[in-house]
Short mmCIF file of C-alpha atoms in Angstrom, two decimals:
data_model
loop_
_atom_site.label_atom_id
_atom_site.label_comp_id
_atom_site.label_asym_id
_atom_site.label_seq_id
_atom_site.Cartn_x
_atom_site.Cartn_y
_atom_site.Cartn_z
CA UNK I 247 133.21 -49.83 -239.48
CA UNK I 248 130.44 -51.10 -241.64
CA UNK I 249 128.33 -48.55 -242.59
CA UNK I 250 128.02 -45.00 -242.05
CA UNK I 251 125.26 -44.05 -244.25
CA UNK I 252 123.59 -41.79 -241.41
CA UNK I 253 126.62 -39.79 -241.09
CA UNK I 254 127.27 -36.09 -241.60
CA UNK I 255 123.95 -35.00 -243.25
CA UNK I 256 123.23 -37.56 -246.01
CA UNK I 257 120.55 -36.35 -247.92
CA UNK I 258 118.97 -39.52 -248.80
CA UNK I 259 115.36 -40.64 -248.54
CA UNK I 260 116.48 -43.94 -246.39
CA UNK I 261 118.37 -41.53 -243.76
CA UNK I 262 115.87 -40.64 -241.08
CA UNK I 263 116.35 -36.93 -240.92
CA UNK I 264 118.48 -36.56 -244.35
CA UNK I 265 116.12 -34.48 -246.59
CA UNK I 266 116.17 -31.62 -244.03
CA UNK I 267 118.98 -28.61 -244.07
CA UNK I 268 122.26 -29.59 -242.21
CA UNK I 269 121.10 -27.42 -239.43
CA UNK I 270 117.95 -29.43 -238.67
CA UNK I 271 119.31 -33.06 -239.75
CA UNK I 272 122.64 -31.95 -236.91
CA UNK I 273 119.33 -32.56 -234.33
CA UNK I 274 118.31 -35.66 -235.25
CA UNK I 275 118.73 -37.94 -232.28
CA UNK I 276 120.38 -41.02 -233.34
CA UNK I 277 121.12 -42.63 -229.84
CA UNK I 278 117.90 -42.44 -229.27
CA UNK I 279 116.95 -43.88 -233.01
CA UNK I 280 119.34 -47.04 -232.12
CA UNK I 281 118.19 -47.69 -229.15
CA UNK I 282 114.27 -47.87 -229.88
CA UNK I 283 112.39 -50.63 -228.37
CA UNK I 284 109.70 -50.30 -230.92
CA UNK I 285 111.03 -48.65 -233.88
CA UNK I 286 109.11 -48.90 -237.12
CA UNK I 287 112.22 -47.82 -239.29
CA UNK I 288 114.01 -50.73 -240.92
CA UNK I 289 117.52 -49.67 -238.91
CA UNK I 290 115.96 -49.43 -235.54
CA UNK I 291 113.21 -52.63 -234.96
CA UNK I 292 113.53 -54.35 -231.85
CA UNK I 293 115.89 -56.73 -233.12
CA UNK I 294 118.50 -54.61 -234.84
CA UNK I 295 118.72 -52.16 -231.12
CA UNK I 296 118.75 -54.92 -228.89
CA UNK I 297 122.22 -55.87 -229.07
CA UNK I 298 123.19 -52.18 -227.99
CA UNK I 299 120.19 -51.64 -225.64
CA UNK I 300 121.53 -54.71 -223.75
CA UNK I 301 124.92 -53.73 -223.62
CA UNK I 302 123.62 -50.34 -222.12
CA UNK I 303 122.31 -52.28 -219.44
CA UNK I 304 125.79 -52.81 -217.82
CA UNK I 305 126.54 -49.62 -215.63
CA UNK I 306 130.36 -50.40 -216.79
CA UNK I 307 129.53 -50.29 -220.51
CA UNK I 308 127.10 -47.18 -220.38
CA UNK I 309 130.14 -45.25 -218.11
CA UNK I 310 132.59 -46.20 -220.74
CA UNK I 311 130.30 -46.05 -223.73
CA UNK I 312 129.61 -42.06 -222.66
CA UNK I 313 132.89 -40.99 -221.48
CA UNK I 314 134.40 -42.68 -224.85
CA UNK I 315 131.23 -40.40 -226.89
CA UNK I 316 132.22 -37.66 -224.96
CA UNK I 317 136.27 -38.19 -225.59
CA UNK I 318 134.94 -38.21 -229.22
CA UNK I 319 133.30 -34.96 -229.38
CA UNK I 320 136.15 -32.94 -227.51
CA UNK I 321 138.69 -34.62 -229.94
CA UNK I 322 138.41 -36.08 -233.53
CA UNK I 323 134.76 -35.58 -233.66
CA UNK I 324 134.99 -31.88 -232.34
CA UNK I 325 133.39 -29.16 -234.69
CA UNK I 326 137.25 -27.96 -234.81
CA UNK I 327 138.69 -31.49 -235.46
CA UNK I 328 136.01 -32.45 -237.75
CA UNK I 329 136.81 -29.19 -239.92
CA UNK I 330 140.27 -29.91 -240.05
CA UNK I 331 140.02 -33.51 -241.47
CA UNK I 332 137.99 -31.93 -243.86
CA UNK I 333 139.81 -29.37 -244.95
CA UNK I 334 142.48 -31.60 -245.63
CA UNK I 335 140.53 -34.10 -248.38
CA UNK I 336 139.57 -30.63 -249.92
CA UNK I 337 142.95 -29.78 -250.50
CA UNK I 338 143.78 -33.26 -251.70
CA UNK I 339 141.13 -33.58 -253.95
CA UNK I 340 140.35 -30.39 -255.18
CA UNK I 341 142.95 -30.99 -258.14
CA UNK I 342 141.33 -33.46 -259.51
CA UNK I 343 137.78 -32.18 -258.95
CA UNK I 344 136.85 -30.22 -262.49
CA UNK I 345 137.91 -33.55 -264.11
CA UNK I 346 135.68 -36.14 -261.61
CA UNK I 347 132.39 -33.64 -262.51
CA UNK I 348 133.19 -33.46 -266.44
CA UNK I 349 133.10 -37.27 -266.56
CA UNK I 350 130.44 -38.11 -263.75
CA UNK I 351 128.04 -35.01 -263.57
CA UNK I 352 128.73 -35.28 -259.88
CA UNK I 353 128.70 -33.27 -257.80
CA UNK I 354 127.06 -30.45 -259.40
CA UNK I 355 127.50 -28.06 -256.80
CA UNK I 356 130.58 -29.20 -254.68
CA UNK I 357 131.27 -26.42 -253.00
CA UNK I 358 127.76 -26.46 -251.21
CA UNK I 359 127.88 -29.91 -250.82
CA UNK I 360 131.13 -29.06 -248.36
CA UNK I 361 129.49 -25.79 -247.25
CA UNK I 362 126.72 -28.48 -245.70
CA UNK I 363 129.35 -30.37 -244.14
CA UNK I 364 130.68 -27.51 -242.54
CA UNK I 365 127.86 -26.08 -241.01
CA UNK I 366 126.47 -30.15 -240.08
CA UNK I 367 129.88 -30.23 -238.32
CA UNK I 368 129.42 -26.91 -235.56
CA UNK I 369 126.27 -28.16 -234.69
CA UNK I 370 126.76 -31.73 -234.56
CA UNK I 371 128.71 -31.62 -231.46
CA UNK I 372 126.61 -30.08 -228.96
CA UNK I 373 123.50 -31.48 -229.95
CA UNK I 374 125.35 -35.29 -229.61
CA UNK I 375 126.23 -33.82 -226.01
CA UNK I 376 122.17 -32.83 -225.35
CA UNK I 377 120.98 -36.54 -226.98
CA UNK I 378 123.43 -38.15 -224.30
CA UNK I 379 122.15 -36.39 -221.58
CA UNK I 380 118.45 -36.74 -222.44
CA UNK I 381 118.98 -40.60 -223.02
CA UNK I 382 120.75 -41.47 -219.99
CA UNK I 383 118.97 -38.81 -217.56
CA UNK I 384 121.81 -37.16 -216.65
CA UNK I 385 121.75 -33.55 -214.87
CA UNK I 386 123.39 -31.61 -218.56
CA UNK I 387 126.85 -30.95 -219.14
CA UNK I 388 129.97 -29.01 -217.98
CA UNK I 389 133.42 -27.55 -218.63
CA UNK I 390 136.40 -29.76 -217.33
CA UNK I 391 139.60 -27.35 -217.71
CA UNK I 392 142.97 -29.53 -217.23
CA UNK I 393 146.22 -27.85 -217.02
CA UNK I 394 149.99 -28.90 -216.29
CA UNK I 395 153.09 -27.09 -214.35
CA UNK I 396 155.28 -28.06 -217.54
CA UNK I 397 154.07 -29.81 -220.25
CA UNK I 398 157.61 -31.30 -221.10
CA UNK I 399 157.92 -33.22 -217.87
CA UNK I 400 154.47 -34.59 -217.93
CA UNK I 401 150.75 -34.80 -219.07
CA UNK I 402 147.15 -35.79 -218.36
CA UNK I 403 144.78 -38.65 -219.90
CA UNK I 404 141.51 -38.15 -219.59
CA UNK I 405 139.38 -41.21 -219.90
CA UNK I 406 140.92 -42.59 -223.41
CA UNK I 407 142.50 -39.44 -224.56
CA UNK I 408 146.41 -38.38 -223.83
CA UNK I 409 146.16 -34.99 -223.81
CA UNK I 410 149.43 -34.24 -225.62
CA UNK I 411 150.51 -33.52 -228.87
CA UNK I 412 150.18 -35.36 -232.06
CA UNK I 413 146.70 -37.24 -230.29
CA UNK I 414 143.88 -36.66 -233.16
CA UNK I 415 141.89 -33.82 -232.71
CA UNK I 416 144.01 -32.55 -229.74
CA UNK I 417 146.35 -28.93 -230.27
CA UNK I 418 149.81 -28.45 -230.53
CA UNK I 419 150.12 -26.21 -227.74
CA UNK I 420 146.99 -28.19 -225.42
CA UNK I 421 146.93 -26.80 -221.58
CA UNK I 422 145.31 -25.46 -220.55
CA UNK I 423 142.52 -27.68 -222.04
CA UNK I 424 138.93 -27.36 -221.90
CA UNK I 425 136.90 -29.92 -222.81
CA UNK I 426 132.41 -30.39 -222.10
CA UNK I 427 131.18 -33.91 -220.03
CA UNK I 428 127.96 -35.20 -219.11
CA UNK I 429 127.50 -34.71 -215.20
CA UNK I 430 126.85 -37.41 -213.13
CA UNK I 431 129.55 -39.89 -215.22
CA UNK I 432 132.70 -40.25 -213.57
CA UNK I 433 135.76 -38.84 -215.16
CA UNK I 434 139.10 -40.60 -214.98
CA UNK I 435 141.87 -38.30 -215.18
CA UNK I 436 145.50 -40.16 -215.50
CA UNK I 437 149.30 -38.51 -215.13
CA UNK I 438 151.49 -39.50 -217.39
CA UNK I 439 154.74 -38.26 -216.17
CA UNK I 440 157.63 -38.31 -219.14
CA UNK I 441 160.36 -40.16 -218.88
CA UNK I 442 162.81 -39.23 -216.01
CA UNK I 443 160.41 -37.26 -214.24
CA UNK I 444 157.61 -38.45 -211.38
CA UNK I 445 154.32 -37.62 -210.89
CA UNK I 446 153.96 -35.59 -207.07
CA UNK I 447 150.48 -34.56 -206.98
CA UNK I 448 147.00 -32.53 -208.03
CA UNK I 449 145.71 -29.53 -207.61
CA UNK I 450 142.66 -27.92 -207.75
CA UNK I 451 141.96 -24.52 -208.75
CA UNK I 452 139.32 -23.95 -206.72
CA UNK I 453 141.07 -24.67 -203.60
#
């Protein structure tokens, strides 16, 4: 990963969208900034989108590219998952914190700056999941519940993600699981039966 100067609510005059409250800069359509065919911006010019716009193109590399943004968003990048990584570099730098500000000045108001994070991170998700759907035309979103007989003879993948424990961003207890997709995508759901047991079949709730 290069560069991720856009991310999580930058306030910066170079970020389009970044000297806005988190609220508003969580809207700001980035797919659709990156794949501009006549952007004015210095990130989004015909030349820097055209390598992604092209790959787009392919109706195998859009299919993956939105199941694997969607994958994303129920997982690691998941208002819940998100919160937990960042819980986690509070608690491991929050020692050292007092000292970092006496010698740098920075940040002067840390716990706001997270405070912004936090409230960038609940909204972030289901606005990515609106951007998606207005950029590739799709008919909006719904609720994919998946659910096993016994979780310690077996469980599901769906697309990229083993839904089991110890995957990022995925519970210790997951089934049943509910997770949001675009409709319209195919979803590939996988068995992964443990070892000594076989997979037999699906079922569907609804008959």
């Amino acid at each position: 990963l290069y560069d991720a100067d856009f991310a999580f609510a930058l306030t910066c005059f170079y970020v389009p969208g970044g000297n806005a409250s988190a609220t508003t800069t969580a809207q700001f359509d980035c797919l659709a900034h990156a794949t501009a065919t006549s952007g004015t911006f210095w990130s989004n010019n015909e030349i820097g989108t055209r390598l992604l716009r092209k790959c787009l193109d392919n109706a195998t590399f859009r299919q993956r590219f939105i199941n694997r943004a969607c994958d994303l968003l129920n997982t690691t990048l998941s208002a819940a998952g998100a919160t937990s990584r960042l819980d986690a570099f509070q608690a491991a730098y929050a020692p050292g914190m007092s000292e970092h500000v006496a010698r740098w000045r920075q940040p002067t108001n840390w716990t706001g700056e997270l405070a912004r994070l936090r409230t960038y991170m609940q909204a972030r998700p289901a606005a990515m999941f609106g951007h998606i759907v207005n950029k590739f035309g799709l008919p909006g979103s719904a609720a994919l519940t998946v659910d096993v007989d016994a979780q310690s003879e077996g469980v599901v993948q769906v697309n990229s993600i083993v839904l089991d424990a110890g995957t990022a961003g995925v519970a210790a207890a997951p089934y049943p699981r509910t997770g949001t997709y675009v409709r319209g995508v195919p979803v590939t759901l996988t068995a992964r039966p443990r070892e000594g047991h076989r997979f037999v079949g699906w079922s569907d709730s609804a008959g």
